[in-house]
JSON list of C-alpha atoms in Angstrom, two decimals:
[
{"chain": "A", "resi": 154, "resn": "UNK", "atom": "CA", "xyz": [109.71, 18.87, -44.89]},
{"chain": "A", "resi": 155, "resn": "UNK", "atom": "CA", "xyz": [109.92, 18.92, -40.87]},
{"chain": "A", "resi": 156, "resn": "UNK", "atom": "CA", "xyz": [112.58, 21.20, -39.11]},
{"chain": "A", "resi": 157, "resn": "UNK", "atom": "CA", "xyz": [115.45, 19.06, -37.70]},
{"chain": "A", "resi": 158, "resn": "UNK", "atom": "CA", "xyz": [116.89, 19.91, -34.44]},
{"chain": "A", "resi": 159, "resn": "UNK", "atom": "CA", "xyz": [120.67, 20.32, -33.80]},
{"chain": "A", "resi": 160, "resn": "UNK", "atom": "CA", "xyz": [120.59, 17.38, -32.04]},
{"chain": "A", "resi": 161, "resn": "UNK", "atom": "CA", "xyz": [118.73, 15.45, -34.66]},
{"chain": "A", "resi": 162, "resn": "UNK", "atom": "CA", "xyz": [121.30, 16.88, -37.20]},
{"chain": "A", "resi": 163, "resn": "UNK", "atom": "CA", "xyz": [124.30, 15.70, -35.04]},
{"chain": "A", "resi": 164, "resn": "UNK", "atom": "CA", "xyz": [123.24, 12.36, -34.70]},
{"chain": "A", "resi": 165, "resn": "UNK", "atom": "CA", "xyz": [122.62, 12.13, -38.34]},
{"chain": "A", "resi": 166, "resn": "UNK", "atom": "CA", "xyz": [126.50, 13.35, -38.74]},
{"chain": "A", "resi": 167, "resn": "UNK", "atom": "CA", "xyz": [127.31, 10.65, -36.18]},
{"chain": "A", "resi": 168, "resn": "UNK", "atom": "CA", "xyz": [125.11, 8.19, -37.88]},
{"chain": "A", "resi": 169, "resn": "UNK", "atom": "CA", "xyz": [126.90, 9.26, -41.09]},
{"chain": "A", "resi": 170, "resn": "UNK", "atom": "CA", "xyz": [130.61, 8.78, -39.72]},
{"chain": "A", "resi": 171, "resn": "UNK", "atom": "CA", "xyz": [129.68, 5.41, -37.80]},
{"chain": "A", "resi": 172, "resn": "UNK", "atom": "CA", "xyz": [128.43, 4.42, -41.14]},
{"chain": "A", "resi": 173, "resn": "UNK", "atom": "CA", "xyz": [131.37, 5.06, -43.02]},
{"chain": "A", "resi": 174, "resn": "UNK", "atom": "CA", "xyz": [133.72, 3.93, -40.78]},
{"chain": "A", "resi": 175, "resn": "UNK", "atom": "CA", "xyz": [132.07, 0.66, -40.73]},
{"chain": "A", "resi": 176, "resn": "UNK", "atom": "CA", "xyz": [132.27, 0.20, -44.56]},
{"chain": "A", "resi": 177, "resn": "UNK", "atom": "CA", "xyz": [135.61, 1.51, -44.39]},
{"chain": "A", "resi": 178, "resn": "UNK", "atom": "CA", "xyz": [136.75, -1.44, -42.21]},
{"chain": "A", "resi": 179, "resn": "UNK", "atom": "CA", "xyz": [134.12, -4.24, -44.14]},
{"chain": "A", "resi": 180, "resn": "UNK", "atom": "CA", "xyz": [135.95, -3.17, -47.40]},
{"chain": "A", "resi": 181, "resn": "UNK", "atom": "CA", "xyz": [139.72, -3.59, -46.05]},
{"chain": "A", "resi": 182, "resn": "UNK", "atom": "CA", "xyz": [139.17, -6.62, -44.40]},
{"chain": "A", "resi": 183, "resn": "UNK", "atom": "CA", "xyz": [140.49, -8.87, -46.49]},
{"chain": "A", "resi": 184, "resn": "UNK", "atom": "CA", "xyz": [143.70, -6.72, -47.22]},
{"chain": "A", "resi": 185, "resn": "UNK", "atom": "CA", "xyz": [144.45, -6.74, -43.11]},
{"chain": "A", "resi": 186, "resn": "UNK", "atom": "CA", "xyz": [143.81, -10.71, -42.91]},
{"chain": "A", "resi": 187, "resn": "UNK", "atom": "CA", "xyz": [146.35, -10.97, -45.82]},
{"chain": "A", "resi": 188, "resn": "UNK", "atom": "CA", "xyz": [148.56, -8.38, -44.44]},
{"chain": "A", "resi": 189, "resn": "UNK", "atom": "CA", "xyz": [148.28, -10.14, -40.99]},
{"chain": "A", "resi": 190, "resn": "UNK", "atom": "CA", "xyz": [148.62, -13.65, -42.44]},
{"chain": "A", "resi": 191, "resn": "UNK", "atom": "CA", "xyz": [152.04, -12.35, -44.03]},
{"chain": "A", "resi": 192, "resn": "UNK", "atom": "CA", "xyz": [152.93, -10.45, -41.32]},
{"chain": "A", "resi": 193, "resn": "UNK", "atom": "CA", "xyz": [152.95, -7.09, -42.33]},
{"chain": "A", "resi": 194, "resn": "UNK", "atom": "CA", "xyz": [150.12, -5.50, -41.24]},
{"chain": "A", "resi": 195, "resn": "UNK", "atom": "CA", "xyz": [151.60, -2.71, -39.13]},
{"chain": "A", "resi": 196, "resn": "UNK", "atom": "CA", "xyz": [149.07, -1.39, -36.39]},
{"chain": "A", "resi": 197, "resn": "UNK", "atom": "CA", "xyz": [146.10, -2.28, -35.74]},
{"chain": "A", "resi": 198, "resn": "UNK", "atom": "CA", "xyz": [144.89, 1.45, -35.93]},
{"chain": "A", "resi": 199, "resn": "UNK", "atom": "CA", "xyz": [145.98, 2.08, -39.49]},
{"chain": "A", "resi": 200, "resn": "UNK", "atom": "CA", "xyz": [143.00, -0.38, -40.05]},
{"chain": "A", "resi": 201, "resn": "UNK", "atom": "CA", "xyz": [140.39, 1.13, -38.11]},
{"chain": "A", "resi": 202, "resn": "UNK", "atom": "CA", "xyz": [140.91, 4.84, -39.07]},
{"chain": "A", "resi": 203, "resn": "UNK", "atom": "CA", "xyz": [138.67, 5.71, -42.49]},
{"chain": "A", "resi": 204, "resn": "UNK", "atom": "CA", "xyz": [140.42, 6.56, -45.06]},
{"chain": "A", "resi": 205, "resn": "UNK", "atom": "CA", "xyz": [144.26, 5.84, -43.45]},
{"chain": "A", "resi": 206, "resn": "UNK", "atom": "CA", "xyz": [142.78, 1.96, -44.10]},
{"chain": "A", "resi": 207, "resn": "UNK", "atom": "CA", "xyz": [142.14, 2.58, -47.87]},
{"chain": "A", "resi": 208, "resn": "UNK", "atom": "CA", "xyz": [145.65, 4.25, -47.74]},
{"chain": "A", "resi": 209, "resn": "UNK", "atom": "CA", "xyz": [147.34, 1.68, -46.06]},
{"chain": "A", "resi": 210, "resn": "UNK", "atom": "CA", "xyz": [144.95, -1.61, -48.27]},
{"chain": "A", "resi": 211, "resn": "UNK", "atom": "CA", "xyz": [146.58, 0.95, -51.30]},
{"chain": "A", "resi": 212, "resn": "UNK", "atom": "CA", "xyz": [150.06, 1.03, -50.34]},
{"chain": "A", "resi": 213, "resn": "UNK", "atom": "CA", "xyz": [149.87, -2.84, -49.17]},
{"chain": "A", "resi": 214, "resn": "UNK", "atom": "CA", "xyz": [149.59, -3.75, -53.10]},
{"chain": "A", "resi": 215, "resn": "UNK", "atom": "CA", "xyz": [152.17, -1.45, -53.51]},
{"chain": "A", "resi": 216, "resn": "UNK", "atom": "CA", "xyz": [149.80, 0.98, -55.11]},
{"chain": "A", "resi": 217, "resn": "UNK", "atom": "CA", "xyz": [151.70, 4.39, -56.80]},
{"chain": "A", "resi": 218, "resn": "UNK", "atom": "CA", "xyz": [151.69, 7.59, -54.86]},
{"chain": "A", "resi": 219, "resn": "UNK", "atom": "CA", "xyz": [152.17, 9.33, -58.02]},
{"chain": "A", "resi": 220, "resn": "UNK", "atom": "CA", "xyz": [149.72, 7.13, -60.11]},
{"chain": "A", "resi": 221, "resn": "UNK", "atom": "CA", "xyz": [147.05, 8.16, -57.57]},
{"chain": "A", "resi": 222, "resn": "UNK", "atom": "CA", "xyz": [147.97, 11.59, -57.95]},
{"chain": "A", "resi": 223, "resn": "UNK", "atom": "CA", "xyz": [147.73, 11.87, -61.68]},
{"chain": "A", "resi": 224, "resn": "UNK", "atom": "CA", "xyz": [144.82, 10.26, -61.32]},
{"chain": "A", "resi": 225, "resn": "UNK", "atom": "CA", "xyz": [142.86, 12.88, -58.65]},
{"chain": "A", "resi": 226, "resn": "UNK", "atom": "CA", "xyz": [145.02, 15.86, -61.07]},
{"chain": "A", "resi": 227, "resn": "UNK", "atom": "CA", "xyz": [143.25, 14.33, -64.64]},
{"chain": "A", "resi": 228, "resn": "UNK", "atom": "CA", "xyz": [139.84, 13.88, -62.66]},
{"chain": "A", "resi": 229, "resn": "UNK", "atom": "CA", "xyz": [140.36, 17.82, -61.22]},
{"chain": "A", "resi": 230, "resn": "UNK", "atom": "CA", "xyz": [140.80, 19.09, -64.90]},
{"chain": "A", "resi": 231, "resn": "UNK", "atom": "CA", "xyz": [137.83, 17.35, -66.13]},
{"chain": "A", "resi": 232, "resn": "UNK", "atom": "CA", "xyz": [135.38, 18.73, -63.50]},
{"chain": "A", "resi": 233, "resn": "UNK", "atom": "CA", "xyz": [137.33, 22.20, -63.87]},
{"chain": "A", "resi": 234, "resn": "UNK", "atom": "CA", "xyz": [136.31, 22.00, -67.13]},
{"chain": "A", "resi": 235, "resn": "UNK", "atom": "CA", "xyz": [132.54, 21.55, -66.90]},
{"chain": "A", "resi": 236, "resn": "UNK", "atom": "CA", "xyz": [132.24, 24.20, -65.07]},
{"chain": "A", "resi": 237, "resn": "UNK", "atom": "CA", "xyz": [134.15, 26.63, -68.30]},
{"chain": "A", "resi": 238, "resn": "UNK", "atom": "CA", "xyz": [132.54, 24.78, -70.87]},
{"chain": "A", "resi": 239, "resn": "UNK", "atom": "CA", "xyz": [131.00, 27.60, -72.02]},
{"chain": "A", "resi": 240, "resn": "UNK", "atom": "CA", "xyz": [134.02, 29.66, -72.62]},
{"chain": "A", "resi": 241, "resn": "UNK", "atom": "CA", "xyz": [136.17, 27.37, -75.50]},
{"chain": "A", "resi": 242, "resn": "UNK", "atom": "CA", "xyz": [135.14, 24.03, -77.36]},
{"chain": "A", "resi": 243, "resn": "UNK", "atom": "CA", "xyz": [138.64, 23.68, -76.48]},
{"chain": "A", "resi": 244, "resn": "UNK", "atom": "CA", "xyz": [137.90, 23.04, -72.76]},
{"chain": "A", "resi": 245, "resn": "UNK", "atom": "CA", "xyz": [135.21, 20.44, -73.49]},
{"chain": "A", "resi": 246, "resn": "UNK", "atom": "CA", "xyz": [137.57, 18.32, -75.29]},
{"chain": "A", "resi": 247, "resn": "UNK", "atom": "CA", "xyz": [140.45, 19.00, -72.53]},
{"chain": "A", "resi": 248, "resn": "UNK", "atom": "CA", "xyz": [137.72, 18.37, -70.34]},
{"chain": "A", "resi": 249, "resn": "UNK", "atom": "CA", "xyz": [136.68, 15.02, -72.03]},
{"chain": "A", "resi": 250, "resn": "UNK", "atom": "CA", "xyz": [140.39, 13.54, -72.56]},
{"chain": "A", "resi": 251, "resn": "UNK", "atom": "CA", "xyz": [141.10, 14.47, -68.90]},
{"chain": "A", "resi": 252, "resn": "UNK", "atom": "CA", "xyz": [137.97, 12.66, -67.99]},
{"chain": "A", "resi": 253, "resn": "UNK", "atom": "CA", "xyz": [139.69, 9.30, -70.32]},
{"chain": "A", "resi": 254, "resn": "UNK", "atom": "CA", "xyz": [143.20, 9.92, -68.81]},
{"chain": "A", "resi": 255, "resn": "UNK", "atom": "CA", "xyz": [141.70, 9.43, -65.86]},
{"chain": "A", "resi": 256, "resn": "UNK", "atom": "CA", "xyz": [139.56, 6.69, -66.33]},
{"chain": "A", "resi": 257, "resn": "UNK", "atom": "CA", "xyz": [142.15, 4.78, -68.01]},
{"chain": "A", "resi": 258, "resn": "UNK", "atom": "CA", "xyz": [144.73, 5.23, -65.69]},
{"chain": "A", "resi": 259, "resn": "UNK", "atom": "CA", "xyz": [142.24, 4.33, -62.81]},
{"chain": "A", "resi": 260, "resn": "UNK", "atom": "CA", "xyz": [141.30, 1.06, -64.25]},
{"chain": "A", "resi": 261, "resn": "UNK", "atom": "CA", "xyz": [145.10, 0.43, -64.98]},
{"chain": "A", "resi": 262, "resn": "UNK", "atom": "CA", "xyz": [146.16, 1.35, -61.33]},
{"chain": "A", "resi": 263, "resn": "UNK", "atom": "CA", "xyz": [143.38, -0.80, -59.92]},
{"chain": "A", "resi": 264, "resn": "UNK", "atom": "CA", "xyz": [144.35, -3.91, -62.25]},
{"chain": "A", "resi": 265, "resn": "UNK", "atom": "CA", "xyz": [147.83, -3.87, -60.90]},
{"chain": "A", "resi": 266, "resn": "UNK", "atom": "CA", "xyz": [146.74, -3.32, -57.25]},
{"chain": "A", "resi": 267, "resn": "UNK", "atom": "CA", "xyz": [144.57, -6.58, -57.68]},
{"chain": "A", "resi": 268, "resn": "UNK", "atom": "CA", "xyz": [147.55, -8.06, -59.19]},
{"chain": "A", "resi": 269, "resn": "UNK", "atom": "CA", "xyz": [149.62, -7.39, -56.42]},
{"chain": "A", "resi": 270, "resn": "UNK", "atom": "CA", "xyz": [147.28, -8.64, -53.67]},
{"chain": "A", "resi": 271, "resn": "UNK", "atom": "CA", "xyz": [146.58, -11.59, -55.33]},
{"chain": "A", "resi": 272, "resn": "UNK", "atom": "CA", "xyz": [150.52, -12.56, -55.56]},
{"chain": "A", "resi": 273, "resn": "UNK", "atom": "CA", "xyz": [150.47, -11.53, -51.93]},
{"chain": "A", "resi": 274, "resn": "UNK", "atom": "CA", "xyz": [147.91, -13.94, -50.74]},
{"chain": "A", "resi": 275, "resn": "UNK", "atom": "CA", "xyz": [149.59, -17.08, -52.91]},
{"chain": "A", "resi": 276, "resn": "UNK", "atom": "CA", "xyz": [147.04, -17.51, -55.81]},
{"chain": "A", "resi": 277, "resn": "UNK", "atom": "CA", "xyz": [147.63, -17.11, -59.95]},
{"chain": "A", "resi": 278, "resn": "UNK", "atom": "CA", "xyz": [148.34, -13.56, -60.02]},
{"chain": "A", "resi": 279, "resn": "UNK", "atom": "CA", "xyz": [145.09, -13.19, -62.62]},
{"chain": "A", "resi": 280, "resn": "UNK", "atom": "CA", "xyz": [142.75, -14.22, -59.96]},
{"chain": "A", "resi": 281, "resn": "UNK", "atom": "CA", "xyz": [141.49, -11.08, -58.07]},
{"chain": "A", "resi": 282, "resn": "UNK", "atom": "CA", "xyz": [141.82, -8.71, -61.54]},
{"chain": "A", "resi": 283, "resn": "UNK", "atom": "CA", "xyz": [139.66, -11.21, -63.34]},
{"chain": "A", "resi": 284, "resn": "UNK", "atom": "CA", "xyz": [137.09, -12.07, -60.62]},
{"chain": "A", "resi": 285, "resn": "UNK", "atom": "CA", "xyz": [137.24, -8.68, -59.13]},
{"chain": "A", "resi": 286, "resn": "UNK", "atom": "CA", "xyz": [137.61, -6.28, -62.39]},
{"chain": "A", "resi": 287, "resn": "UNK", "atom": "CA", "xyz": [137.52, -7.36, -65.78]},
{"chain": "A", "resi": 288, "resn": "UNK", "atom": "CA", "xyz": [133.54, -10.04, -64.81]},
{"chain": "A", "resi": 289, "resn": "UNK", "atom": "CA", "xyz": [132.39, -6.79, -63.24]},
{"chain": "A", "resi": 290, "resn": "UNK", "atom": "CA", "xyz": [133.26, -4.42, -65.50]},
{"chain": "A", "resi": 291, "resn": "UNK", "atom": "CA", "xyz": [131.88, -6.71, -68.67]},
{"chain": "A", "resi": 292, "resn": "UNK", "atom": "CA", "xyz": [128.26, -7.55, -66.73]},
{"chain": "A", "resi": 293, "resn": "UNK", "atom": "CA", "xyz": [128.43, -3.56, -65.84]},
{"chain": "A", "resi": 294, "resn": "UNK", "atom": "CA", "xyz": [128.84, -2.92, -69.69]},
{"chain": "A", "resi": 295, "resn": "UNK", "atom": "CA", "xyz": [125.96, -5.57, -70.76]},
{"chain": "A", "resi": 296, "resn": "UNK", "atom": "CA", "xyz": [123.95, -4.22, -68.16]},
{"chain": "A", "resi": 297, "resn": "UNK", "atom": "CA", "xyz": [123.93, -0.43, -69.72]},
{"chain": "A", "resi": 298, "resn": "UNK", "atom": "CA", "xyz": [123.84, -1.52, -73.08]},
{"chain": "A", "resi": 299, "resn": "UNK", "atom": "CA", "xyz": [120.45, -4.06, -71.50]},
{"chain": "A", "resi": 300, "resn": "UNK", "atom": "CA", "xyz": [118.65, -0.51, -70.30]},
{"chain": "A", "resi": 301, "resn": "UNK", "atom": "CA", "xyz": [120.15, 1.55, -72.88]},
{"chain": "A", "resi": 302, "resn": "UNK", "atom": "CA", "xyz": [118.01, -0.91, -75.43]},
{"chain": "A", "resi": 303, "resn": "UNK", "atom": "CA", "xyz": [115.39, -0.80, -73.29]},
{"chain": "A", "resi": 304, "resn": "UNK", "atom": "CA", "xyz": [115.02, -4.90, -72.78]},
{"chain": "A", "resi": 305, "resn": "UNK", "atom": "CA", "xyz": [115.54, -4.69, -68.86]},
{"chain": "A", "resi": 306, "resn": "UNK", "atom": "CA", "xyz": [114.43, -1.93, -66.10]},
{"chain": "A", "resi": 307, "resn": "UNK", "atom": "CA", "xyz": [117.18, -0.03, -64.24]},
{"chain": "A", "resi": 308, "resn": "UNK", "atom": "CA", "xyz": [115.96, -2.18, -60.86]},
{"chain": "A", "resi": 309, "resn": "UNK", "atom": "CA", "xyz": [116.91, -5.13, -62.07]},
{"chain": "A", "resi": 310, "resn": "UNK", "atom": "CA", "xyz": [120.44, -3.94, -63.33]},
{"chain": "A", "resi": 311, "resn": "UNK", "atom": "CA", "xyz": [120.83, -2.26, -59.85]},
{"chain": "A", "resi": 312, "resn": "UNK", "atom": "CA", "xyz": [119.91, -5.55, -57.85]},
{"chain": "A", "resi": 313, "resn": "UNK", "atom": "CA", "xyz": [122.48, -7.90, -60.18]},
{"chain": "A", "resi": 314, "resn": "UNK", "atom": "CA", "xyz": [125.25, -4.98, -59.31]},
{"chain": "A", "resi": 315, "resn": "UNK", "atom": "CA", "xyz": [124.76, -5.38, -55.29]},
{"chain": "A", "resi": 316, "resn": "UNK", "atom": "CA", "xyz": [124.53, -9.16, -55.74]},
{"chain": "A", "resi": 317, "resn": "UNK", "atom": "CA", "xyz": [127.74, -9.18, -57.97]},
{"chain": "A", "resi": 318, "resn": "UNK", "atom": "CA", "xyz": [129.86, -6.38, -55.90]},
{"chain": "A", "resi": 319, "resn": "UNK", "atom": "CA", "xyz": [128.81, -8.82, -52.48]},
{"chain": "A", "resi": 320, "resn": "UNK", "atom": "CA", "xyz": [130.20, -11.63, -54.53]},
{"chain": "A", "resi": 321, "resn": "UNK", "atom": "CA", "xyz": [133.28, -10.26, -55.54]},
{"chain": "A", "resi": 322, "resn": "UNK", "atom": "CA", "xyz": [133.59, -9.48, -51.81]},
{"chain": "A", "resi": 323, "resn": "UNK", "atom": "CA", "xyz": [132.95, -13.11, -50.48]},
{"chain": "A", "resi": 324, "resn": "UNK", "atom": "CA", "xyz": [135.37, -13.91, -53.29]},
{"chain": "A", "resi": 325, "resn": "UNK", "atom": "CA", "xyz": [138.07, -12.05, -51.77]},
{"chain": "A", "resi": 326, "resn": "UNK", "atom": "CA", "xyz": [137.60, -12.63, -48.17]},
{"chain": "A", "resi": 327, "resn": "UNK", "atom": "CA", "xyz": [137.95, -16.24, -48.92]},
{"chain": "A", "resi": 328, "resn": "UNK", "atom": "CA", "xyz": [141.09, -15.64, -50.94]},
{"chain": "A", "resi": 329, "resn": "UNK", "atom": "CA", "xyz": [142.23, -13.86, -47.80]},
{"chain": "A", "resi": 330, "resn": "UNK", "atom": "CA", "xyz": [141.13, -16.76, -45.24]},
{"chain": "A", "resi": 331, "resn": "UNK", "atom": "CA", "xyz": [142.99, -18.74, -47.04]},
{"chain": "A", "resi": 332, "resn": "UNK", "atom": "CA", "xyz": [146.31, -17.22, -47.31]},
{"chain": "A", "resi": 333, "resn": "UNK", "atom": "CA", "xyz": [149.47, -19.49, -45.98]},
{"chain": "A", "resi": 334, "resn": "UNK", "atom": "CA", "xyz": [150.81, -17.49, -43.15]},
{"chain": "A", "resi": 335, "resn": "UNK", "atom": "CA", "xyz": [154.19, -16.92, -43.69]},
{"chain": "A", "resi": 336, "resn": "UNK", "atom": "CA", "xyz": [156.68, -14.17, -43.04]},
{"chain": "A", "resi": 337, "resn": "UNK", "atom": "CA", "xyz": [157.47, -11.45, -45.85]},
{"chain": "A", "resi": 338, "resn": "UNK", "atom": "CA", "xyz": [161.10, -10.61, -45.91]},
{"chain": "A", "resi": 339, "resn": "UNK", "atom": "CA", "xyz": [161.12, -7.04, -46.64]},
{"chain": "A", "resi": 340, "resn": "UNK", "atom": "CA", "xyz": [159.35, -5.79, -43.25]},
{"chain": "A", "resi": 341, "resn": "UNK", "atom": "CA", "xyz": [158.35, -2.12, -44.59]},
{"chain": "A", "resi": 342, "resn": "UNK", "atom": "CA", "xyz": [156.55, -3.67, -46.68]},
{"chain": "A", "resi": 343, "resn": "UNK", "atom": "CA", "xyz": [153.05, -1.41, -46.25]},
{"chain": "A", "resi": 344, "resn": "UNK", "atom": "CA", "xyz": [154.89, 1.79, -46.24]},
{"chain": "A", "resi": 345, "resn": "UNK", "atom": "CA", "xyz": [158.01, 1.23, -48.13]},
{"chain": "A", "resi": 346, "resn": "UNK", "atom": "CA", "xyz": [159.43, 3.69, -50.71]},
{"chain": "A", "resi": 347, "resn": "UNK", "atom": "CA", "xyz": [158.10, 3.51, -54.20]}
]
């Protein structure tokens, strides 16, 4: 493997943070149209800044502060105990629930976020869970059990995930293009209190 320069390995880092930031902004672009369209959107550089966007796309569906932090708690004690498995059977089944709390609780947060959004932008509120979640979430099971069985190659599941993730994407840009603009009347909306 060739030596890389400092300067080669700070324009990877830059390379790296450009990168991210421009996912970060792809991915919350339909929250700030809808956010915009409703008029709540707050500054323009709480969208722009990674990871202040995801906060601010999170609190916009009136995502829980404490939810997400039971979440990133259960998740903590489940990779705390990998590392002590050896120790107690105990910990590996601490471990594993922690792991399920989590999960759980992640897919429930998520569904209600979606559910939130969707009432925000003016469609059914089952709309962006369904499309978004719950089609991606059953093709992602079929596809494990498909190369868990054997009957398809990894490649193929890999290609239908992009394809469906840049679906579900379109999906909910156009849900946001096509929000009526009209004012909210609770203007702290995007940073109100829980």
């Amino acid at each position: 493997m060739p030596h890389m320069s400092e300067t080669g390995i700070l324009m990877m880092g830059v390379l790296l943070l450009a990168g991210f930031t421009l996912y970060s902004i792809l991915a919350v672009l339909p929250c700030w149209i809808i956010a915009t369209r409703r008029n709540v959107a707050g500054g323009w550089w709480n969208w722009l800044i990674p990871l202040r966007n995801f906060y601010v796309a999170y609190r916009l569906g009136n995502g829980s502060l404490k939810k997400a932090f039971l979440i990133i708690a259960f998740f903590a004690i489940g990779v705390g105990a990998v590392f002590f498995y050896e120790y107690s059977q105990v910990v590996v089944v601490v471990g594993s629930v922690s792991f399920l709390i989590s999960s759980a609780l992640g897919c429930y947060v998520l569904y209600c976020w979606l559910k939130q959004i969707s009432i925000l932008a003016g469609v059914h509120p089952q709309f962006l869970p369904v499309v978004m979640f719950i089609i991606p979430l059953l093709l992602a099971l079929v596809g494990s059990s498909l190369v868990s069985l054997e009957i398809v190659p990894m490649r193929y599941i890999k290609f239908a995930e992009n394809i469906i993730s840049l679906f579900a994407w379109v999906v909910f840009m156009t849900v946001a293009l096509r929000t009526p603009r009209e004012d909210l009347e609770q203007t702290d909306f995007v940073f109100g209190k829980e």
